[in-house]
CSV table of C-alpha atoms and ligand atoms in Angstrom, one decimal:
chain,number,residue,atom,x,y,z
A,191,UNK,CA,10.2,4.9,-7.4
A,192,UNK,CA,13.0,3.3,-5.5
A,193,UNK,CA,12.8,1.9,-2.0
A,194,UNK,CA,16.1,1.2,-0.1
A,195,UNK,CA,15.8,-1.0,3.0
A,196,UNK,CA,18.5,-1.0,5.7
A,197,UNK,CA,18.3,-4.3,7.5
A,198,UNK,CA,20.3,-7.0,9.3
A,199,UNK,CA,18.0,-9.7,7.7
A,200,UNK,CA,17.9,-8.9,4.0
A,201,UNK,CA,16.8,-12.5,3.2
A,202,UNK,CA,13.7,-12.1,5.2
A,203,UNK,CA,12.5,-9.4,2.8
A,204,UNK,CA,13.9,-11.0,-0.4
A,205,UNK,CA,11.7,-14.1,0.0
A,206,UNK,CA,8.5,-12.0,0.5
A,207,UNK,CA,9.3,-9.6,-2.4
A,208,UNK,CA,9.7,-12.3,-5.0
A,209,UNK,CA,6.1,-13.5,-4.9
A,210,UNK,CA,2.7,-12.4,-6.2
A,211,UNK,CA,1.8,-8.9,-7.3
A,212,UNK,CA,4.9,-7.2,-5.8
A,213,UNK,CA,7.2,-9.8,-7.2
A,214,UNK,CA,5.8,-9.3,-10.7
A,215,UNK,CA,5.9,-5.5,-10.4
A,216,UNK,CA,9.6,-5.7,-9.4
A,217,UNK,CA,10.3,-8.1,-12.3
A,218,UNK,CA,8.7,-5.7,-14.7
A,219,UNK,CA,10.7,-2.7,-13.3
A,220,UNK,CA,7.6,-0.8,-12.3
A,221,UNK,CA,9.5,0.1,-9.1
A,222,UNK,CA,12.7,-1.0,-7.4
A,223,UNK,CA,13.6,-2.3,-4.0
A,224,UNK,CA,17.3,-2.4,-2.9
A,225,UNK,CA,18.1,-4.5,0.2
A,226,UNK,CA,21.1,-3.1,2.1
A,227,UNK,CA,22.8,-5.3,4.7
A,228,UNK,CA,23.7,-3.2,7.6
A,229,UNK,CA,26.2,-5.8,8.8
A,230,UNK,CA,28.3,-5.2,5.7
A,231,UNK,CA,29.1,-1.7,7.0
A,232,UNK,CA,30.2,-2.7,10.5
A,233,UNK,CA,33.7,-1.6,11.3
A,234,UNK,CA,33.8,-3.9,14.3
A,235,UNK,CA,36.1,-6.9,13.8
A,236,UNK,CA,33.3,-9.4,14.6
A,237,UNK,CA,31.0,-7.4,12.3
A,238,UNK,CA,28.7,-6.8,15.3
A,239,UNK,CA,25.7,-4.5,14.8
A,240,UNK,CA,24.6,-4.1,18.4
A,241,UNK,CA,25.9,-3.6,22.0
A,242,UNK,CA,24.7,-3.3,25.6
A,243,UNK,CA,22.7,-0.2,26.5
A,244,UNK,CA,24.4,2.6,28.5
A,245,UNK,CA,22.5,3.0,31.7
A,246,UNK,CA,21.7,-0.8,31.8
A,247,UNK,CA,18.5,-2.6,31.1
A,248,UNK,CA,17.4,-5.5,29.1
A,249,UNK,CA,18.3,-6.3,25.5
A,250,UNK,CA,20.8,-4.8,23.1
A,251,UNK,CA,20.9,-1.6,21.1
A,252,UNK,CA,21.8,-1.3,17.5
A,253,UNK,CA,25.1,0.6,17.0
A,254,UNK,CA,25.0,4.0,15.3
A,255,UNK,CA,28.2,3.4,13.2
A,256,UNK,CA,27.0,0.7,10.8
A,257,UNK,CA,23.6,2.4,10.3
A,258,UNK,CA,25.0,5.9,9.7
A,259,UNK,CA,27.6,4.6,7.3
A,260,UNK,CA,25.1,2.4,5.4
A,261,UNK,CA,22.8,5.4,5.1
A,262,UNK,CA,25.6,7.7,3.9
A,263,UNK,CA,26.8,5.2,1.3
A,264,UNK,CA,23.2,4.9,-0.1
A,265,UNK,CA,22.0,8.5,0.3
A,266,UNK,CA,20.4,10.3,-2.7
A,267,UNK,CA,19.2,13.9,-3.0
A,268,UNK,CA,15.5,14.2,-2.1
A,269,UNK,CA,15.5,10.8,-0.4
A,270,UNK,CA,12.7,10.4,2.3
A,271,UNK,CA,14.2,8.5,5.3
A,272,UNK,CA,12.0,6.6,7.6
A,273,UNK,CA,12.7,4.5,10.7
A,274,UNK,CA,10.1,1.8,11.3
A,275,UNK,CA,9.2,1.9,15.0
A,276,UNK,CA,6.2,1.6,17.3
A,277,UNK,CA,7.0,5.2,18.4
A,278,UNK,CA,6.2,6.5,14.9
A,279,UNK,CA,3.2,8.2,13.3
A,280,UNK,CA,0.7,5.4,12.5
A,281,UNK,CA,0.5,4.2,8.9
A,282,UNK,CA,-2.8,4.9,7.2
A,283,UNK,CA,-3.9,4.8,3.6
A,284,UNK,CA,-3.4,8.6,3.5
A,285,UNK,CA,0.3,8.1,4.5
A,286,UNK,CA,0.6,5.4,1.9
A,287,UNK,CA,-0.7,7.7,-0.8
A,288,UNK,CA,1.7,10.4,0.3
A,289,UNK,CA,4.7,7.9,0.2
A,290,UNK,CA,3.6,6.7,-3.3
A,291,UNK,CA,4.4,10.1,-4.6
A,292,UNK,CA,8.1,10.0,-3.5
A,293,UNK,CA,10.9,9.1,-5.9
A,294,UNK,CA,13.1,7.5,-3.3
A,295,UNK,CA,12.5,6.2,0.2
A,296,UNK,CA,15.0,4.7,2.6
A,297,UNK,CA,13.5,2.5,5.3
A,298,UNK,CA,15.5,1.5,8.5
A,299,UNK,CA,14.5,-1.8,10.2
A,300,UNK,CA,15.3,-1.8,13.9
A,301,UNK,CA,15.9,-4.7,16.2
A,302,UNK,CA,16.6,-5.6,19.8
A,303,UNK,CA,15.6,-2.9,22.2
A,304,UNK,CA,16.1,-0.2,19.7
A,305,UNK,CA,18.6,1.9,17.7
A,306,UNK,CA,21.2,4.3,19.2
A,307,UNK,CA,19.3,7.6,19.2
A,308,UNK,CA,22.2,9.4,17.5
A,309,UNK,CA,21.8,7.3,14.3
A,310,UNK,CA,18.2,8.5,14.2
A,311,UNK,CA,19.2,12.1,14.8
A,312,UNK,CA,21.8,12.0,12.1
A,313,UNK,CA,19.9,10.1,9.4
A,314,UNK,CA,16.3,9.3,10.1
A,315,UNK,CA,14.2,12.3,11.0
A,316,UNK,CA,10.9,10.4,10.5
A,317,UNK,CA,9.4,7.4,12.3
A,318,UNK,CA,6.5,5.3,11.1
A,319,UNK,CA,4.5,2.6,13.0
A,320,UNK,CA,2.3,0.0,11.3
A,321,UNK,CA,0.1,-0.2,14.5
A,322,UNK,CA,-0.1,-0.3,18.2
A,323,UNK,CA,1.7,-3.6,18.8
A,324,UNK,CA,5.4,-4.5,19.0
A,325,UNK,CA,7.1,-6.7,16.4
A,326,UNK,CA,10.5,-8.4,16.9
A,327,UNK,CA,12.0,-6.2,14.2
A,328,UNK,CA,11.1,-3.7,11.5
A,329,UNK,CA,11.3,-6.1,8.6
A,330,UNK,CA,7.6,-7.1,8.5
A,331,UNK,CA,6.7,-3.4,8.9
A,332,UNK,CA,8.9,-2.5,5.9
A,333,UNK,CA,7.2,-5.2,3.9
A,334,UNK,CA,3.8,-3.8,4.9
A,335,UNK,CA,4.9,-0.3,3.7
A,336,UNK,CA,6.4,-1.6,0.4
A,337,UNK,CA,3.3,-3.7,-0.3
A,338,UNK,CA,0.8,-0.9,0.4
A,339,UNK,CA,2.8,1.7,-1.6
A,340,UNK,CA,3.5,-0.6,-4.5
A,341,UNK,CA,-0.1,-1.2,-5.3
A,342,UNK,CA,-0.7,2.6,-5.9
A,343,UNK,CA,2.1,2.7,-8.5
A,344,UNK,CA,0.6,2.9,-12.0
A,345,UNK,CA,0.7,-0.5,-13.7
A,346,UNK,CA,1.2,-2.6,-10.5
A,347,UNK,CA,-2.5,-3.5,-10.2
A,348,UNK,CA,-4.2,-4.6,-13.4
A,349,UNK,CA,-7.1,-2.5,-14.6
A,350,UNK,CA,-9.3,-5.2,-13.3
A,351,UNK,CA,-7.8,-4.8,-9.8
A,352,UNK,CA,-8.3,-1.0,-9.5
A,353,UNK,CA,-7.5,0.5,-6.1
A,354,UNK,CA,-10.2,3.2,-6.5
A,355,UNK,CA,-13.2,1.2,-5.3
A,356,UNK,CA,-11.9,-0.2,-2.0
A,357,UNK,CA,-12.0,0.5,1.7
A,358,UNK,CA,-10.1,3.5,2.9
A,359,UNK,CA,-10.2,4.9,-0.7
A,360,UNK,CA,-14.0,5.3,-0.6
A,361,UNK,CA,-13.7,5.9,3.1
A,362,UNK,CA,-16.0,2.9,3.7
A,363,UNK,CA,-15.5,-0.7,4.4
A,364,UNK,CA,-15.9,-3.0,1.4
A,365,UNK,CA,-19.2,-4.6,0.3
A,366,UNK,CA,-19.4,-8.4,0.2
A,367,UNK,CA,-18.2,-10.2,-3.0
A,368,UNK,CA,-19.4,-13.5,-4.5
A,369,UNK,CA,-18.3,-15.8,-7.3
A,370,UNK,CA,-19.5,-19.1,-8.7
A,371,UNK,CA,-21.4,-21.2,-8.0
A,372,UNK,CA,-24.7,-19.3,-7.6
A,373,UNK,CA,-25.8,-21.8,-4.9
A,374,UNK,CA,-23.1,-23.0,-2.6
A,375,UNK,CA,-24.4,-25.7,-0.2
A,376,UNK,CA,-27.8,-24.0,0.0
A,377,UNK,CA,-26.4,-20.4,0.3
A,378,UNK,CA,-27.5,-18.3,-2.7
A,379,UNK,CA,-25.8,-15.3,-4.2
A,380,UNK,CA,-28.0,-12.1,-3.6
A,381,UNK,CA,-30.4,-11.9,-6.5
A,382,UNK,CA,-29.5,-8.3,-7.5
A,383,UNK,CA,-26.0,-9.4,-8.5
A,384,UNK,CA,-27.1,-11.9,-11.1
A,385,UNK,CA,-29.8,-9.7,-12.8
A,386,UNK,CA,-27.4,-7.6,-14.8
A,387,UNK,CA,-28.8,-4.2,-13.8
A,388,UNK,CA,-25.7,-2.2,-13.1
A,389,UNK,CA,-27.3,0.8,-11.5
A,390,UNK,CA,-29.1,-1.5,-9.1
A,391,UNK,CA,-25.9,-3.5,-8.4
A,392,UNK,CA,-24.0,-0.3,-7.7
A,393,UNK,CA,-26.7,1.0,-5.3
A,394,UNK,CA,-26.8,-2.4,-3.5
A,395,UNK,CA,-23.0,-2.4,-3.1
A,396,UNK,CA,-23.0,1.1,-1.8
A,397,UNK,CA,-25.7,0.3,0.7
A,398,UNK,CA,-23.9,-2.9,1.9
A,399,UNK,CA,-20.7,-0.9,2.3
A,400,UNK,CA,-22.6,1.7,4.4
A,401,UNK,CA,-24.2,-1.0,6.5
A,402,UNK,CA,-21.0,-2.9,7.2
A,403,UNK,CA,-19.2,0.3,8.0
A,404,UNK,CA,-22.0,1.4,10.4
A,405,UNK,CA,-21.8,-2.0,12.2
A,406,UNK,CA,-18.0,-2.4,12.4
A,407,UNK,CA,-16.4,1.1,12.1
A,408,UNK,CA,-19.1,3.7,12.7
A,409,UNK,CA,-16.5,6.4,13.2
A,410,UNK,CA,-15.5,6.1,9.5
A,411,UNK,CA,-19.0,7.5,8.6
A,412,UNK,CA,-18.0,10.8,10.2
A,413,UNK,CA,-15.3,11.5,7.5
A,414,UNK,CA,-16.4,9.4,4.5
A,415,UNK,CA,-17.8,11.4,1.6
A,416,UNK,CA,-21.6,10.7,1.7
A,417,UNK,CA,-24.3,12.0,-0.6
A,418,UNK,CA,-28.0,12.6,0.3
A,419,UNK,CA,-29.0,9.1,-0.8
A,420,UNK,CA,-26.4,7.6,1.5
A,421,UNK,CA,-27.6,9.7,4.4
A,422,UNK,CA,-31.2,8.7,3.8
A,423,UNK,CA,-30.2,5.1,3.7
A,424,UNK,CA,-28.3,5.5,7.1
A,425,UNK,CA,-31.3,7.3,8.6
A,426,UNK,CA,-33.6,4.4,7.5
A,427,UNK,CA,-31.2,1.9,9.2
A,428,UNK,CA,-31.4,4.0,12.5
A,429,UNK,CA,-35.2,3.7,12.4
A,430,UNK,CA,-35.1,-0.1,12.0
B,799,ADE,N1,9.0,-2.4,14.9
B,799,ADE,C1,8.6,-3.1,15.9
B,799,ADE,N2,7.3,-2.9,16.1
B,799,ADE,C2,6.9,-2.1,15.0
B,799,ADE,C3,5.6,-1.5,14.6
B,799,ADE,N3,4.5,-1.7,15.3
B,799,ADE,N4,5.6,-0.7,13.5
B,799,ADE,C4,6.8,-0.4,12.9
B,799,ADE,N5,7.9,-1.0,13.2
B,799,ADE,C5,8.0,-1.8,14.3
């Protein structure tokens, strides 16, 4: 998979993409990210990428010309084009899974008070938000999308870091984890985890996940796949 990012701050992404799991995956060629500097496509003599809004109002609006030309110069057949914006459909693990099946995605990072609507009409039919809050620009949102998508690409996570077992894949929040020492300042690791009975450990983890989900995000229980044992456990919690 290749992800192209149109931005006026390519260095902001470059730093974040060089580290950790995503950095290693890019180095190994498991997927590609191409950072495209919108300013390089500006036909304006000062290489401006924004101007005052028609109709007045606060802030600046990103010019259509550099965005449309940057997009055209980097277009590919079958490319999925997405403008990152708080107006968009909200990103969920389901959307991440859908994006991870694409072969090429182009992300547009906006700034200022927005992007000339004509650039969106001409090049970016889809908008995606990472949540109901407003960032100063789309770069951090692009990084969120790239990070979440990359970890579903085969080989990016080691087999020991499988993505199958976690929140929003099981539909439940995750159970608590512990590592050494067994006793940390008087707080002991739950006995069941050190006894080596894997059936009991799996049941305990499942029940912890159900309990935490019921406390913090009860609405997830309406859609999570639950079996009869899970339902019996939840009924027992109700009776407590
Ligand atoms: N740009 C500014 N705020 C954003 C958000 N919440 N999601 C995606 N892009 C954005």
